[in-house]
Coordinates of C-alpha atoms and ligand atoms in Angstrom, one line a residue:
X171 CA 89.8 108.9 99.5
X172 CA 89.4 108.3 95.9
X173 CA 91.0 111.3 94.8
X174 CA 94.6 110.7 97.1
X175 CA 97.4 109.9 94.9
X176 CA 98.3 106.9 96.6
X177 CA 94.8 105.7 96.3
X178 CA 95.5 102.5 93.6
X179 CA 92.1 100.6 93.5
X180 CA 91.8 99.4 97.5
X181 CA 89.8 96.9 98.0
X182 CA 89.3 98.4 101.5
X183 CA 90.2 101.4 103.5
X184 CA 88.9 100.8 107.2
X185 CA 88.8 103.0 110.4
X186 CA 88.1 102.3 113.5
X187 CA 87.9 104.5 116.7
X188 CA 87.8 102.9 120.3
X189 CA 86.3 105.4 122.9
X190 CA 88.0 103.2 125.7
X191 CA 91.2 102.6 124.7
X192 CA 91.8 105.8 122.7
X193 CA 92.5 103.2 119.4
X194 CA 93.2 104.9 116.2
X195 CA 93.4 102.3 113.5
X196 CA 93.4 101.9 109.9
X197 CA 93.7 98.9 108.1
X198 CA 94.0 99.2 104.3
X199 CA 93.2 95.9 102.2
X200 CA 95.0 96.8 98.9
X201 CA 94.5 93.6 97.5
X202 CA 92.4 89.9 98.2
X203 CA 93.1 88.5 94.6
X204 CA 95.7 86.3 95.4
X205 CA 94.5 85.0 98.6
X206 CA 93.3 87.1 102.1
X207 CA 95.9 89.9 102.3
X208 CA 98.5 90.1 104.8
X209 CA 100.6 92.8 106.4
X210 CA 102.0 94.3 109.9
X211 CA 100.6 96.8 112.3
X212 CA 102.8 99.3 112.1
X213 CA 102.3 102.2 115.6
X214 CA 103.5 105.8 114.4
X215 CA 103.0 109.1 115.8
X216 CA 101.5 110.5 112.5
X217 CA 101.4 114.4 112.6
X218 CA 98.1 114.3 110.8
X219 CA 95.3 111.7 109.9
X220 CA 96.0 112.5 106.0
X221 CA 99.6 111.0 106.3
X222 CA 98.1 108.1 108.2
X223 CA 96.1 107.5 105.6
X224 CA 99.0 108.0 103.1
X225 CA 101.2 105.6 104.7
X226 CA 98.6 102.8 105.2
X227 CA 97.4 102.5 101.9
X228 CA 101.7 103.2 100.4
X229 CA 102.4 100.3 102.4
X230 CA 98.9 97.6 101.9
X231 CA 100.1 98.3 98.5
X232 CA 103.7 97.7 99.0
X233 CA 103.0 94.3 101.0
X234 CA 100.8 93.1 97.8
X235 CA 104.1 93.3 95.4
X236 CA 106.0 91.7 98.3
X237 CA 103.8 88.6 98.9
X238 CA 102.9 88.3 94.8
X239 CA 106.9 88.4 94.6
X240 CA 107.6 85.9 97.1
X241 CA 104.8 83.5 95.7
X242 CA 102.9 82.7 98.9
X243 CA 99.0 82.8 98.9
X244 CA 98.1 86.2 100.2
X245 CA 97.1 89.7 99.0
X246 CA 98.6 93.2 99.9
X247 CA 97.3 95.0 103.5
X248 CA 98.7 96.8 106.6
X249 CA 97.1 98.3 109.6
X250 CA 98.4 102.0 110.9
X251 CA 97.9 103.0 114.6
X252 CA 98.3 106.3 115.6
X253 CA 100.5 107.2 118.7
X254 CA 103.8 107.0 120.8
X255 CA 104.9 103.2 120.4
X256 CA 107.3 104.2 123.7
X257 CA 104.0 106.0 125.9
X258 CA 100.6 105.2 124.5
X259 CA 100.5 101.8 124.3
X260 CA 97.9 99.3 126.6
X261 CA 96.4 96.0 126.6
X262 CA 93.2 97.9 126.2
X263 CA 94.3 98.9 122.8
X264 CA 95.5 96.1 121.5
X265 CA 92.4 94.0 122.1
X266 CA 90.3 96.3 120.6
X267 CA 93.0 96.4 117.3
X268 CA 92.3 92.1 117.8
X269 CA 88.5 92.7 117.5
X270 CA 89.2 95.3 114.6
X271 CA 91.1 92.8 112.7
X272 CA 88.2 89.9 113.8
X273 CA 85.7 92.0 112.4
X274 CA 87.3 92.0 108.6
X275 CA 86.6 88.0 109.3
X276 CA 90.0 87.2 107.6
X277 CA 90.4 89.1 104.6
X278 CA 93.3 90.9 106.5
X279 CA 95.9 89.1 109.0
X280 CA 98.3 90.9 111.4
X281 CA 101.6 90.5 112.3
X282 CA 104.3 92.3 114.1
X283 CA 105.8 95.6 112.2
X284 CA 107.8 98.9 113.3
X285 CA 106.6 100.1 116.2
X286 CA 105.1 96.9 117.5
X287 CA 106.1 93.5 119.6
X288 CA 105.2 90.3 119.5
X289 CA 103.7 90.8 122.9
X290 CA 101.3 93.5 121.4
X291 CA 100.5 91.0 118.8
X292 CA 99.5 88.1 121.8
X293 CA 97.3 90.5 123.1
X294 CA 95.9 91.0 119.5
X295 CA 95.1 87.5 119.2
X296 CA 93.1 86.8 122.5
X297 CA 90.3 88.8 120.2
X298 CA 91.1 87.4 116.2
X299 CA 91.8 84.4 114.8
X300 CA 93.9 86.3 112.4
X301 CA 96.9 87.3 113.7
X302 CA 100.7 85.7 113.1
X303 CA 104.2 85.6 114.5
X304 CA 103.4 84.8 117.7
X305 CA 105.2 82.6 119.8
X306 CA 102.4 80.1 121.0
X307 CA 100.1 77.9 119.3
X308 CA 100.1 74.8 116.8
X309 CA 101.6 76.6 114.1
X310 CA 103.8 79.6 115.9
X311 CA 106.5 80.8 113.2
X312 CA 108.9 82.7 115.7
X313 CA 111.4 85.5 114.7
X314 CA 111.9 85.4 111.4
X315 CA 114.8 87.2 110.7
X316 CA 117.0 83.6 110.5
X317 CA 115.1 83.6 107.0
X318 CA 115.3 87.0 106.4
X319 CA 118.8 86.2 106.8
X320 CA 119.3 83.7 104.7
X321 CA 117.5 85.1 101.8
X322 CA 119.8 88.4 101.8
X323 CA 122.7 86.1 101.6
X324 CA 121.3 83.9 98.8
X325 CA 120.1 87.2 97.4
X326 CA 123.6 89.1 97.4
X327 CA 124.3 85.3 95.1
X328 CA 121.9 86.1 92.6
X329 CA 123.4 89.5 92.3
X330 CA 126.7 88.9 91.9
X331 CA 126.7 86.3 89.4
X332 CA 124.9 89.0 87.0
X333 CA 128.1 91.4 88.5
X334 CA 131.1 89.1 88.9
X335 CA 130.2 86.2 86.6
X336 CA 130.5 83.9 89.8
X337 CA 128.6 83.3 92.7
X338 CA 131.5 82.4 94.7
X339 CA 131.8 85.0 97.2
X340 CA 135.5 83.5 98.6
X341 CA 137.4 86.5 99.0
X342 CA 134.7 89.0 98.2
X343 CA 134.5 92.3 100.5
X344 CA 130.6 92.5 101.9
X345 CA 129.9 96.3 103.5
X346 CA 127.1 95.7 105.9
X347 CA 125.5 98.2 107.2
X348 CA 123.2 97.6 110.5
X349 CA 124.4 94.0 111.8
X350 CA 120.9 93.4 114.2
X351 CA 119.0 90.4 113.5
X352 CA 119.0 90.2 109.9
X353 CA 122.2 92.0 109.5
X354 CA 123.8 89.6 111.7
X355 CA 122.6 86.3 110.2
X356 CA 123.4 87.5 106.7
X357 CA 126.7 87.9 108.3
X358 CA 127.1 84.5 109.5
X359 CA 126.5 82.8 106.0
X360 CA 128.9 85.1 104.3
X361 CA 131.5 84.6 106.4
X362 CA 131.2 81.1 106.1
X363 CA 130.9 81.8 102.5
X364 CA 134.2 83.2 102.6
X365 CA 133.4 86.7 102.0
X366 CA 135.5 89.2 104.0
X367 CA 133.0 91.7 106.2
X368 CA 133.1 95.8 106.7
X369 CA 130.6 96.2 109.1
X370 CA 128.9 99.4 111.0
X371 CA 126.6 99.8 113.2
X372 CA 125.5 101.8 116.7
X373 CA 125.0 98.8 118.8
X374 CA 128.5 98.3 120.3
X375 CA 127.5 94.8 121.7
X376 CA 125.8 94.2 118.1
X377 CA 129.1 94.7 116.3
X378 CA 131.6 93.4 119.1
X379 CA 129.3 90.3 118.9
X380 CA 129.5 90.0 114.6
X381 CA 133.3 90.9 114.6
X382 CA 134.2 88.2 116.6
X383 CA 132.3 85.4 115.2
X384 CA 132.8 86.5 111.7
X385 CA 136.5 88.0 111.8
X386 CA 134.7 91.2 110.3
X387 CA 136.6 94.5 110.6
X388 CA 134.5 97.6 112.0
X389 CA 134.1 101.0 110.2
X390 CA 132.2 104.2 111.9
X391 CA 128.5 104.3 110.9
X392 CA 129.5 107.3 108.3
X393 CA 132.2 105.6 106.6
X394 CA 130.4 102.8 105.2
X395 CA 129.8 104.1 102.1
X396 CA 133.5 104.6 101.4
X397 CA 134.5 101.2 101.7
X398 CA 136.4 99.8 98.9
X399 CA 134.2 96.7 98.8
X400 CA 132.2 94.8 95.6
X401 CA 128.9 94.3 97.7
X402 CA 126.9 97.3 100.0
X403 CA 124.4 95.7 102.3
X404 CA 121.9 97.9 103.5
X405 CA 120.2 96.0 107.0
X406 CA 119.5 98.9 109.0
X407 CA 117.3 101.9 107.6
X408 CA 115.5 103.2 104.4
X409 CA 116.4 106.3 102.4
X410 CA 119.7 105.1 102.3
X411 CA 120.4 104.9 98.5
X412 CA 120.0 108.8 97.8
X413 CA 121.8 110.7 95.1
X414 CA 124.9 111.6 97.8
X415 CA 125.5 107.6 99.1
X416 CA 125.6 107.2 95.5
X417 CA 128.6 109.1 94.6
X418 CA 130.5 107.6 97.2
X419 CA 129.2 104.1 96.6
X420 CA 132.0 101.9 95.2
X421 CA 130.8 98.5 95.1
X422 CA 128.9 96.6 91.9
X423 CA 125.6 95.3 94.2
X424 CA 123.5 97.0 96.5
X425 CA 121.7 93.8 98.3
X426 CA 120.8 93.9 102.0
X427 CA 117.2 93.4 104.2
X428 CA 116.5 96.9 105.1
X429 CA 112.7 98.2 103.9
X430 CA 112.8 101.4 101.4
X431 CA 116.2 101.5 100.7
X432 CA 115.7 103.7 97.8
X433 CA 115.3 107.2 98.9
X434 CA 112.9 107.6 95.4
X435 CA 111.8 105.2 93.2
X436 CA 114.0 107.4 90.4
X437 CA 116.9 106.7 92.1
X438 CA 116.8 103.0 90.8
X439 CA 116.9 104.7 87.3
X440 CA 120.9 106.6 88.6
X441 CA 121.7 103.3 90.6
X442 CA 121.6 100.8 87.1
X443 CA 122.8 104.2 85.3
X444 CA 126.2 103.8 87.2
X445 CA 126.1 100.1 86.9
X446 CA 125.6 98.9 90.3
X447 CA 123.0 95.9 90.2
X448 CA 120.6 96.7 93.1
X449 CA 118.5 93.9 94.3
X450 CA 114.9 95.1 94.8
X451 CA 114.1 95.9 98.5
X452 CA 111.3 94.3 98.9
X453 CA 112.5 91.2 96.7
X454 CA 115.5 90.1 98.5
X455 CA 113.8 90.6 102.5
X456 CA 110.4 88.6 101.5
X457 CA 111.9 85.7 103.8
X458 CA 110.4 86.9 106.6
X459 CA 107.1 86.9 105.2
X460 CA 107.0 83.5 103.8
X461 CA 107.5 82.7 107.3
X462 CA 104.9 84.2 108.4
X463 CA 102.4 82.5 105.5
X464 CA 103.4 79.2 106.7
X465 CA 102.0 80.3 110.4
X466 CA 98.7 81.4 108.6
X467 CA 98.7 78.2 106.9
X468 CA 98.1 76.6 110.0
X469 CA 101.0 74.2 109.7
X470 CA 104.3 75.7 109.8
X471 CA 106.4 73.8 107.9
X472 CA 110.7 75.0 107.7
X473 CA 111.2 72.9 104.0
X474 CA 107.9 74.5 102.4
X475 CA 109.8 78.2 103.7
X476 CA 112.8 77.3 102.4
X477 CA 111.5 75.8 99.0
X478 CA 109.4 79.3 98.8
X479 CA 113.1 81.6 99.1
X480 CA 114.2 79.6 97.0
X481 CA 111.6 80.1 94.3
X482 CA 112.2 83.7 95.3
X483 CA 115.4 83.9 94.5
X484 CA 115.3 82.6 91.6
X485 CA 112.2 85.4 90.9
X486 CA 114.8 88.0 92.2
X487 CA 117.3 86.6 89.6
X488 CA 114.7 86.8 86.7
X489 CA 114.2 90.2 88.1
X490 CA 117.9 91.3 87.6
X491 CA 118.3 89.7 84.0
X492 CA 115.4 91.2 82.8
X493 CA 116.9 94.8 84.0
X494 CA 120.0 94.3 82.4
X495 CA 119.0 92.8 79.1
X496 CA 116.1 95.6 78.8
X497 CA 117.8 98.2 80.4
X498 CA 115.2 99.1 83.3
X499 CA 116.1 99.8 87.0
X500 CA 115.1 96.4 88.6
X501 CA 112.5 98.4 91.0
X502 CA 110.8 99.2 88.2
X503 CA 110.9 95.2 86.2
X504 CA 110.0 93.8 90.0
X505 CA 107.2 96.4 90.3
X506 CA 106.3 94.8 86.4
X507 CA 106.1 91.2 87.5
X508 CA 104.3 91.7 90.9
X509 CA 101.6 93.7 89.1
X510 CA 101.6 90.7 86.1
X511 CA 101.2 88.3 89.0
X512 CA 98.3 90.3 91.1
X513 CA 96.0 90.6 87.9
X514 CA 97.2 87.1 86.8
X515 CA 95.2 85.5 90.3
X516 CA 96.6 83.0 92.1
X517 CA 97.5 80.3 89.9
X518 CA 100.9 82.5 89.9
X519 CA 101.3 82.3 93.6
X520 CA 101.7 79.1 93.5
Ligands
NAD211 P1 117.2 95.1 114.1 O1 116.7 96.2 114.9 O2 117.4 93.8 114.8 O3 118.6 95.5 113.5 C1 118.8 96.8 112.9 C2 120.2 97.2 113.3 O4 120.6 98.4 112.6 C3 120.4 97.5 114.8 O5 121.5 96.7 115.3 C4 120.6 99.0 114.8 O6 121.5 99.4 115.9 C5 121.3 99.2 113.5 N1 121.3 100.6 113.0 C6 120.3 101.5 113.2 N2 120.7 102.7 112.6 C7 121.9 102.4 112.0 C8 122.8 103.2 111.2 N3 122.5 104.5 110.9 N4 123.9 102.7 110.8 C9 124.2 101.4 111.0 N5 123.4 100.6 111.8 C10 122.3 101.1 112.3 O7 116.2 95.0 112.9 P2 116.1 93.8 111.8 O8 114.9 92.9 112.2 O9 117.4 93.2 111.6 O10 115.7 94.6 110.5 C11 116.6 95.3 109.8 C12 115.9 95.9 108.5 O11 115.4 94.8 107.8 C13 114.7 96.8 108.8 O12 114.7 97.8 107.8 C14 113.5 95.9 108.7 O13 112.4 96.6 108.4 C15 114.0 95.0 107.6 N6 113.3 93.7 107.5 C16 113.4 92.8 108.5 C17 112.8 91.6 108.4 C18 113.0 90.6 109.5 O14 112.7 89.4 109.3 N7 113.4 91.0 110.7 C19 112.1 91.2 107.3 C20 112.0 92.2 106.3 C21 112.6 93.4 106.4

């Protein structure tokens, strides 16, 4: 464990086997200094145990950055399960990943990630205390793309007053790739922004659905990254900022929800080098988790979530002036303050 390159000073690296159920779990605290950490369950049918382990201590270290950035109280973890999200799922299995997560006594909460429904998360919580986005109880956060949303269109703001030297996105073409739930509500507040929308995606009743409400005109799922537009908004998949999207990129800002959009971390270095301002990733989507915090809180509250993406955009903005007047790819300058923030303790997060 100590020796794995992705090992960066874990608090915790967990494991749990359940003989009934057939659970295999990891949960990987990266980090408790700014508050209990918090993080998905993400199901994946892992070819090995050695790239479970990879992903789930990449990713508890991932969600520290993304909660430091978006200011809310909580460290950096995940929890990995191992199998078929379509096949090997039962209730069996998620009630022993509840009393998993129980047994950490709340220096880890769970939540919903890829691979994973709210329902699996219910099932969760009939065993933990520590478990969020559900859709019962006193607190109960719901979906939180609407802030996702949002925060991808305040987001694609921020960047294109660093590109345009305006805000005002009145007449501005927005390529959007993937219009599902975040995609789609980032959609609806630019087209009432004014923007005019290129949108792609594979969901026929997803894009019939967009185009009409926000007069947006459809491309094929390939031909989105030809658009002649000033803004590509990645709200489907990761790896989609690789070295051939780039070339045929011709927008000034990449800003959209979608997780890992960089398909390497170097490729922030070639997107600043040919002057595209990329909104971080993991910056520009942390609406969703804010909601979530305010769940954990205990009292969700819709004006302390909105005053937090507010705050972070206004951190995502820092981010993106700091890039341009040092001349560092803003993965790395959000990477920078995130860390700053994590050894700083949680006066920051505050
Ligand atoms: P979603 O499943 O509702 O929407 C994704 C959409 O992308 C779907 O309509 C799908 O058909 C489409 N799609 C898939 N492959 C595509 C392709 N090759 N080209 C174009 N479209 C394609 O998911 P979502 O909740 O909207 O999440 C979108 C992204 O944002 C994901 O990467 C997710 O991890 C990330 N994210 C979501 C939230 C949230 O609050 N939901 C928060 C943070 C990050």
């Amino acid at each position: 464990m100590f020796d794995l390159p992705d090992f960066d000073a874990h608090e915790g690296v967990h494991a749990f086997h359940d003989q009934d159920s057939g659970l295999r779990c990891i949960i990987a605290i990266h980090s408790t200094a700014l508050g209990p950490s918090a993080g998905g369950t993400r199901m994946w049918n892992y070819s090995s145990g050695a790239e479970m382990v990879t992903d789930a201590l990449r990713l508890s270290q991932g969600m520290s950055y993304k909660n430091a950035m978006a200011g809310i109280p909580h460290g950096g973890g995940k929890a990995v399960i191992w199998g078929n999200s379509k096949t090997d799922k039962s209730e069996a299995m998620f009630l022993a990943l509840g009393r998993a997560v129980e047994s950490l006594q709340g220096r880890y909460y769970t939540a919903e990630d890829v691979g994973i429904d709210t329902a699996d998360i219910e099932i969760a919580a009939r065993e933990t205390k520590y478990a969020a986005g559900l859709t019962f109880g006193a607190a109960a956060s719901g979906d939180p793309s609407p802030v996702t949303g949002k925060g991808v269109f305040l987001g694609i703001k921020q960047a294109s007053l660093r590109a345009f030297g305006t805000d005002d996105l009145s007449g501005r073409t927005v390529a959007v790739q993937g219009v599902g739930s975040v995609g789609g509500y980032a959609c609806q507040h630019l087209a009432d922004a004014g923007a005019k929308l290129v949108i792609c995606d594979m969901d026929q009743e997803a894009l019939t659905r967009v185009a009409a409400r926000c007069d947006a005109k459809i491309v094929g799922i390939d031909e989105i990254y030809d658009v002649e537009a000033d803004v590509f908004s990645p709200n489907a998949l990761g790896a989609v900022i690789n070295p051939d999207t780039l070339k045929r990129l011709k927008v000034k800002v990449i800003a959209g929800g979608a997780n890992n959009q960089l398909a390497t971390p170097e490729m922030g270095e070639l997107v600043r080098q040919s002057g595209i301002i990329y909104a971080p990733d993991y910056v520009i989507n942390g609406g969703g988790i804010i909601n979530v915090a305010s769940e954990i809180s205990g009292a969700y509250s819709k004006t302390w979530v909105y005053d937090k993406l507010a705050t972070l955009m206004d951190t995502l903005g820092e981010v993106l002036d700091v890039s341009l007047s040092q001349g560092k790819p803003t993965n790395v300058v959000a990477d920078e303050i995130a860390m700053a923030r994590i050894a700083a303790g949680p006066q920051e997060a505050h």
